Amino acid sequence: MVYRQGPTGFDSIGYSNVPAYVDTGLKNGQEYCYKIRSIGQYTVPGLVFPIINNSQEKCGIPMWTIFTPCSPALTVGTNCETFINELSWIYPDTCLDEDVVYYIYYASNSSSDYIILDSTVLDYYTFSTNPPSVVGCFAVTALDSLWNESNYSNLECVDINACGRIWFPIVFTPNADGYNDFFFADSVNSVDINKFRLTIFNRWGGIVYETDDPYFKWDGRDQQNNKECVPGTYFYEGTVGEFSLRGPVERQVRGSLTLLR
């Protein structure tokens, strides 16, 4: 019989008919103590039966230096109000029962190399950037107590479409009533803009407003003389550069808007 020391003493964990036994399911780096109890008999009549012998107690610490932990299963959720990505993962129940540390990997676009962002013992991580952006690719690995590292988890990517892209309203009413008083670029992920240029024209082609600020708010006044522009149709055109999984991309925007008072 094979005994292993537990919280209350030595407990039987198995038996063997040969002089060897393999104990499995152990934690890496934790000490375990054992002893063996052999049971036998002599063939000569009249002697003690059965004959029981206890071995000495021996201890050892398992060290799996070539062991590879399991890969976590990763999920990424995007919060478009706070411009953060919320990572969470599951470490498979089929893996060895051992405390692990997780590495969080990040790539800014689909052609970039993954870099280590951080490490944690938790099973979740909140990712944010400055300036804020939700675009990126993520992976997680698990490391055991000897820093053996698992393969990447599944790769999860978030692109600019996750929170919608920049757009412009078609009507605004700059009459100081607190409702729809400004013309501005509307998008929950406008933080992903790295380049912006917009020009607004009147119907005769005259420029009434120009800006390179993606957070602009046009109040319906001529930028040159600060006079109120007359009600009617105006036109805009410009360039928007956005971060994406392909890297920075630019697109042309143009359209018309109606100014009402």
Short mmCIF file of C-alpha atoms in Angstrom, two decimals:
data_model
loop_
_atom_site.label_atom_id
_atom_site.label_comp_id
_atom_site.label_asym_id
_atom_site.label_seq_id
_atom_site.Cartn_x
_atom_site.Cartn_y
_atom_site.Cartn_z
CA MET A 1 0.00 0.00 0.00
CA VAL A 2 1.15 3.56 -0.79
CA TYR A 3 0.49 6.37 1.70
CA ARG A 4 0.82 10.12 1.22
CA GLN A 5 0.84 12.66 4.02
CA GLY A 6 -2.28 14.78 4.22
CA PRO A 7 -3.69 17.35 6.65
CA THR A 8 -4.52 14.70 9.28
CA GLY A 9 -1.71 12.22 8.69
CA PHE A 10 -0.78 9.59 6.12
CA ASP A 11 -3.63 8.48 3.88
CA SER A 12 -3.70 5.54 1.52
CA ILE A 13 -3.59 6.67 -2.13
CA GLY A 14 -3.16 3.31 -3.91
CA TYR A 15 -1.35 0.03 -4.13
CA SER A 16 1.07 -1.75 -6.41
CA ASN A 17 2.09 -5.37 -7.05
CA VAL A 18 5.50 -4.22 -8.26
CA PRO A 19 8.17 -2.15 -6.46
CA ALA A 20 7.09 1.14 -8.10
CA TYR A 21 4.18 3.59 -8.05
CA VAL A 22 3.44 6.84 -9.92
CA ASP A 23 1.53 9.59 -8.10
CA THR A 24 -0.24 12.03 -10.43
CA GLY A 25 -2.22 15.27 -10.21
CA LEU A 26 0.38 17.02 -8.06
CA LYS A 27 1.09 20.74 -7.78
CA ASN A 28 4.38 21.90 -9.16
CA GLY A 29 6.86 22.98 -6.46
CA GLN A 30 4.86 21.61 -3.49
CA GLU A 31 6.45 19.08 -1.14
CA TYR A 32 4.86 15.63 -0.76
CA CYS A 33 5.80 12.93 1.78
CA TYR A 34 5.23 9.17 1.37
CA LYS A 35 5.67 5.84 3.05
CA ILE A 36 5.07 2.27 1.92
CA ARG A 37 3.40 -0.55 3.83
CA SER A 38 4.18 -4.02 2.51
CA ILE A 39 2.05 -7.07 3.28
CA GLY A 40 3.36 -10.61 2.82
CA GLN A 41 3.72 -14.05 4.34
CA TYR A 42 6.11 -16.99 4.76
CA THR A 43 5.24 -20.39 3.38
CA VAL A 44 6.39 -22.09 6.59
CA PRO A 45 3.40 -22.94 8.85
CA GLY A 46 3.15 -21.41 12.32
CA LEU A 47 4.66 -17.99 11.58
CA VAL A 48 2.93 -14.64 11.87
CA PHE A 49 0.35 -14.01 9.15
CA PRO A 50 0.19 -11.59 7.49
CA ILE A 51 3.58 -9.94 7.84
CA ILE A 52 3.30 -6.10 7.70
CA ASN A 53 6.31 -3.80 7.28
CA ASN A 54 6.35 0.01 7.12
CA SER A 55 9.06 1.80 5.18
CA GLN A 56 10.79 4.99 6.21
CA GLU A 57 9.14 8.30 5.29
CA LYS A 58 10.50 10.05 2.21
CA CYS A 59 9.61 13.47 0.78
CA GLY A 60 10.07 15.10 -2.58
CA ILE A 61 9.10 18.17 -4.61
CA PRO A 62 7.86 17.71 -8.20
CA MET A 63 9.45 20.07 -10.74
CA TRP A 64 8.01 19.88 -14.26
CA THR A 65 10.52 22.04 -16.06
CA ILE A 66 9.24 21.05 -19.51
CA PHE A 67 5.56 21.13 -18.65
CA THR A 68 3.42 23.42 -20.84
CA PRO A 69 0.30 24.89 -19.21
CA CYS A 70 -3.00 24.88 -21.06
CA SER A 71 -3.99 27.85 -23.20
CA PRO A 72 -6.78 30.06 -21.81
CA ALA A 73 -10.01 30.67 -23.75
CA LEU A 74 -10.27 34.43 -24.33
CA THR A 75 -13.32 36.70 -24.76
CA VAL A 76 -13.16 40.46 -25.51
CA GLY A 77 -16.03 42.87 -24.91
CA THR A 78 -15.94 46.52 -26.03
CA ASN A 79 -17.42 49.38 -24.00
CA CYS A 80 -18.16 52.18 -26.48
CA GLU A 81 -19.11 54.68 -23.75
CA THR A 82 -15.77 54.55 -21.92
CA PHE A 83 -13.64 53.45 -24.93
CA ILE A 84 -12.18 50.40 -23.20
CA ASN A 85 -11.89 46.71 -24.05
CA GLU A 86 -12.81 44.25 -21.32
CA LEU A 87 -10.85 40.99 -21.55
CA SER A 88 -11.87 37.83 -19.70
CA TRP A 89 -10.74 34.24 -20.05
CA ILE A 90 -11.27 30.72 -18.75
CA TYR A 91 -8.46 28.36 -17.77
CA PRO A 92 -9.60 24.82 -18.72
CA ASP A 93 -10.70 22.54 -15.87
CA THR A 94 -8.80 19.68 -17.52
CA CYS A 95 -5.44 21.33 -16.72
CA LEU A 96 -3.37 20.57 -13.64
CA ASP A 97 -4.57 22.14 -10.42
CA GLU A 98 -1.86 24.76 -10.04
CA ASP A 99 -1.83 28.50 -9.49
CA VAL A 100 -0.91 30.28 -12.72
CA VAL A 101 -0.01 33.80 -13.83
CA TYR A 102 -1.40 35.27 -17.05
CA TYR A 103 0.38 37.41 -19.63
CA ILE A 104 -1.76 39.81 -21.67
CA TYR A 105 -0.52 40.40 -25.23
CA TYR A 106 -1.51 43.26 -27.56
CA ALA A 107 -0.99 44.25 -31.20
CA SER A 108 -2.09 47.67 -32.42
CA ASN A 109 -3.04 46.31 -35.85
CA SER A 110 -3.15 43.06 -37.78
CA SER A 111 0.40 43.42 -39.16
CA SER A 112 2.14 44.34 -35.88
CA ASP A 113 3.91 41.95 -33.53
CA TYR A 114 2.24 41.08 -30.25
CA ILE A 115 3.84 42.67 -27.18
CA ILE A 116 3.31 41.93 -23.49
CA LEU A 117 1.05 44.55 -21.95
CA ASP A 118 0.85 43.28 -18.40
CA SER A 119 0.57 40.24 -16.14
CA THR A 120 -2.11 39.27 -13.65
CA VAL A 121 -3.29 36.40 -11.46
CA LEU A 122 -6.92 37.34 -12.16
CA ASP A 123 -9.05 36.03 -15.02
CA TYR A 124 -9.97 39.44 -16.41
CA TYR A 125 -8.25 42.62 -17.57
CA THR A 126 -9.39 46.12 -18.59
CA PHE A 127 -7.52 47.59 -21.57
CA SER A 128 -7.42 51.32 -22.34
CA THR A 129 -5.11 53.63 -24.27
CA ASN A 130 -4.18 57.30 -24.18
CA PRO A 131 -5.51 58.79 -26.36
CA PRO A 132 -8.43 56.34 -26.09
CA SER A 133 -8.93 53.75 -28.83
CA VAL A 134 -10.75 50.42 -28.96
CA VAL A 135 -8.82 49.14 -32.00
CA GLY A 136 -6.38 46.27 -31.42
CA CYS A 137 -5.77 42.53 -31.19
CA PHE A 138 -5.39 40.57 -27.95
CA ALA A 139 -4.15 37.21 -26.68
CA VAL A 140 -3.48 35.66 -23.26
CA THR A 141 -1.03 32.99 -22.09
CA ALA A 142 -0.72 31.07 -18.82
CA LEU A 143 2.53 30.56 -16.85
CA ASP A 144 3.08 28.00 -14.11
CA SER A 145 5.20 28.40 -10.97
CA LEU A 146 8.38 27.64 -12.94
CA TRP A 147 7.43 30.19 -15.63
CA ASN A 148 6.68 27.61 -18.27
CA GLU A 149 4.42 29.48 -20.70
CA SER A 150 1.45 28.13 -22.61
CA ASN A 151 0.67 28.77 -26.24
CA TYR A 152 -1.44 31.81 -27.14
CA SER A 153 -5.11 31.72 -26.42
CA ASN A 154 -7.45 32.36 -29.33
CA LEU A 155 -6.67 35.76 -30.91
CA GLU A 156 -9.42 38.38 -30.57
CA CYS A 157 -9.39 41.64 -32.59
CA VAL A 158 -11.50 44.79 -32.36
CA ASP A 159 -11.77 47.13 -35.38
CA ILE A 160 -13.15 50.67 -35.81
CA ASN A 161 -16.59 49.34 -36.76
CA ALA A 162 -17.09 47.96 -33.24
CA CYS A 163 -18.45 51.32 -32.08
CA GLY A 164 -19.62 52.83 -35.37
CA ARG A 165 -17.81 55.33 -37.58
CA ILE A 166 -17.93 59.11 -37.75
CA TRP A 167 -20.98 60.66 -39.42
CA PHE A 168 -22.56 64.10 -39.83
CA PRO A 169 -26.16 65.23 -39.24
CA ILE A 170 -28.18 66.70 -42.11
CA VAL A 171 -30.08 69.41 -40.17
CA PHE A 172 -29.27 71.70 -37.26
CA THR A 173 -31.02 74.68 -35.67
CA PRO A 174 -28.64 77.25 -34.12
CA ASN A 175 -31.35 79.23 -32.32
CA ALA A 176 -29.97 78.91 -28.76
CA ASP A 177 -32.89 76.85 -27.50
CA GLY A 178 -30.59 74.13 -26.19
CA TYR A 179 -31.62 71.58 -28.83
CA ASN A 180 -29.59 70.78 -31.92
CA ASP A 181 -27.78 74.14 -31.71
CA PHE A 182 -24.52 72.92 -33.28
CA PHE A 183 -23.33 71.05 -36.33
CA PHE A 184 -20.64 68.54 -35.35
CA ALA A 185 -19.14 65.18 -36.23
CA ASP A 186 -21.09 62.54 -34.39
CA SER A 187 -19.52 59.18 -33.54
CA VAL A 188 -19.06 57.23 -30.33
CA ASN A 189 -15.58 56.18 -31.47
CA SER A 190 -14.32 59.53 -32.75
CA VAL A 191 -11.39 59.00 -30.36
CA ASP A 192 -9.95 56.67 -33.03
CA ILE A 193 -9.43 59.62 -35.37
CA ASN A 194 -5.79 60.55 -35.99
CA LYS A 195 -6.38 63.10 -38.75
CA PHE A 196 -9.27 65.43 -39.47
CA ARG A 197 -9.99 68.29 -41.85
CA LEU A 198 -13.41 69.73 -42.71
CA THR A 199 -14.57 72.73 -44.79
CA ILE A 200 -18.15 74.03 -44.98
CA PHE A 201 -19.32 76.06 -48.01
CA ASN A 202 -22.38 78.11 -48.78
CA ARG A 203 -24.36 77.53 -51.98
CA TRP A 204 -22.10 79.87 -53.93
CA GLY A 205 -18.92 78.00 -52.94
CA GLY A 206 -17.78 80.50 -50.35
CA ILE A 207 -16.07 79.06 -47.27
CA VAL A 208 -17.96 79.80 -44.06
CA TYR A 209 -16.14 77.43 -41.68
CA GLU A 210 -12.92 75.38 -41.56
CA THR A 211 -11.51 73.16 -38.83
CA ASP A 212 -9.02 70.37 -38.11
CA ASP A 213 -10.59 69.57 -34.73
CA PRO A 214 -12.69 66.36 -34.80
CA TYR A 215 -14.57 67.67 -31.76
CA PHE A 216 -15.60 70.92 -33.47
CA LYS A 217 -19.01 72.50 -32.92
CA TRP A 218 -20.16 74.94 -35.60
CA ASP A 219 -22.71 77.42 -34.30
CA GLY A 220 -23.90 78.56 -37.73
CA ARG A 221 -21.80 81.73 -37.89
CA ASP A 222 -19.45 82.78 -40.67
CA GLN A 223 -15.95 82.14 -39.37
CA GLN A 224 -14.59 85.25 -41.13
CA ASN A 225 -16.94 87.91 -39.75
CA ASN A 226 -18.81 86.08 -36.95
CA LYS A 227 -22.16 86.93 -38.54
CA GLU A 228 -25.03 84.48 -38.49
CA CYS A 229 -25.28 82.50 -41.70
CA VAL A 230 -28.64 82.67 -43.43
CA PRO A 231 -30.93 79.63 -43.29
CA GLY A 232 -30.58 77.27 -46.21
CA THR A 233 -28.45 74.47 -47.62
CA TYR A 234 -24.70 74.25 -47.03
CA PHE A 235 -22.12 71.76 -48.18
CA TYR A 236 -19.13 70.15 -46.48
CA GLU A 237 -16.15 68.11 -47.57
CA GLY A 238 -13.03 66.91 -45.83
CA THR A 239 -10.67 64.12 -44.84
CA VAL A 240 -10.94 61.74 -41.90
CA GLY A 241 -7.99 59.57 -40.84
CA GLU A 242 -8.84 56.70 -38.52
CA PHE A 243 -6.91 53.98 -36.72
CA SER A 244 -7.90 50.50 -37.84
CA LEU A 245 -6.58 46.95 -37.81
CA ARG A 246 -4.88 47.79 -41.12
CA GLY A 247 -3.17 50.76 -39.51
CA PRO A 248 -4.12 54.42 -40.14
CA VAL A 249 -6.57 54.75 -43.06
CA GLU A 250 -7.97 57.90 -44.66
CA ARG A 251 -11.30 58.50 -46.36
CA GLN A 252 -12.98 61.48 -47.95
CA VAL A 253 -16.25 62.76 -46.52
CA ARG A 254 -18.69 65.10 -48.24
CA GLY A 255 -22.36 65.95 -48.01
CA SER A 256 -24.95 68.63 -47.48
CA LEU A 257 -26.69 70.07 -44.42
CA THR A 258 -29.64 72.34 -43.80
CA LEU A 259 -29.41 75.27 -41.41
CA LEU A 260 -32.76 76.26 -39.86
CA ARG A 261 -33.49 79.11 -37.48
#
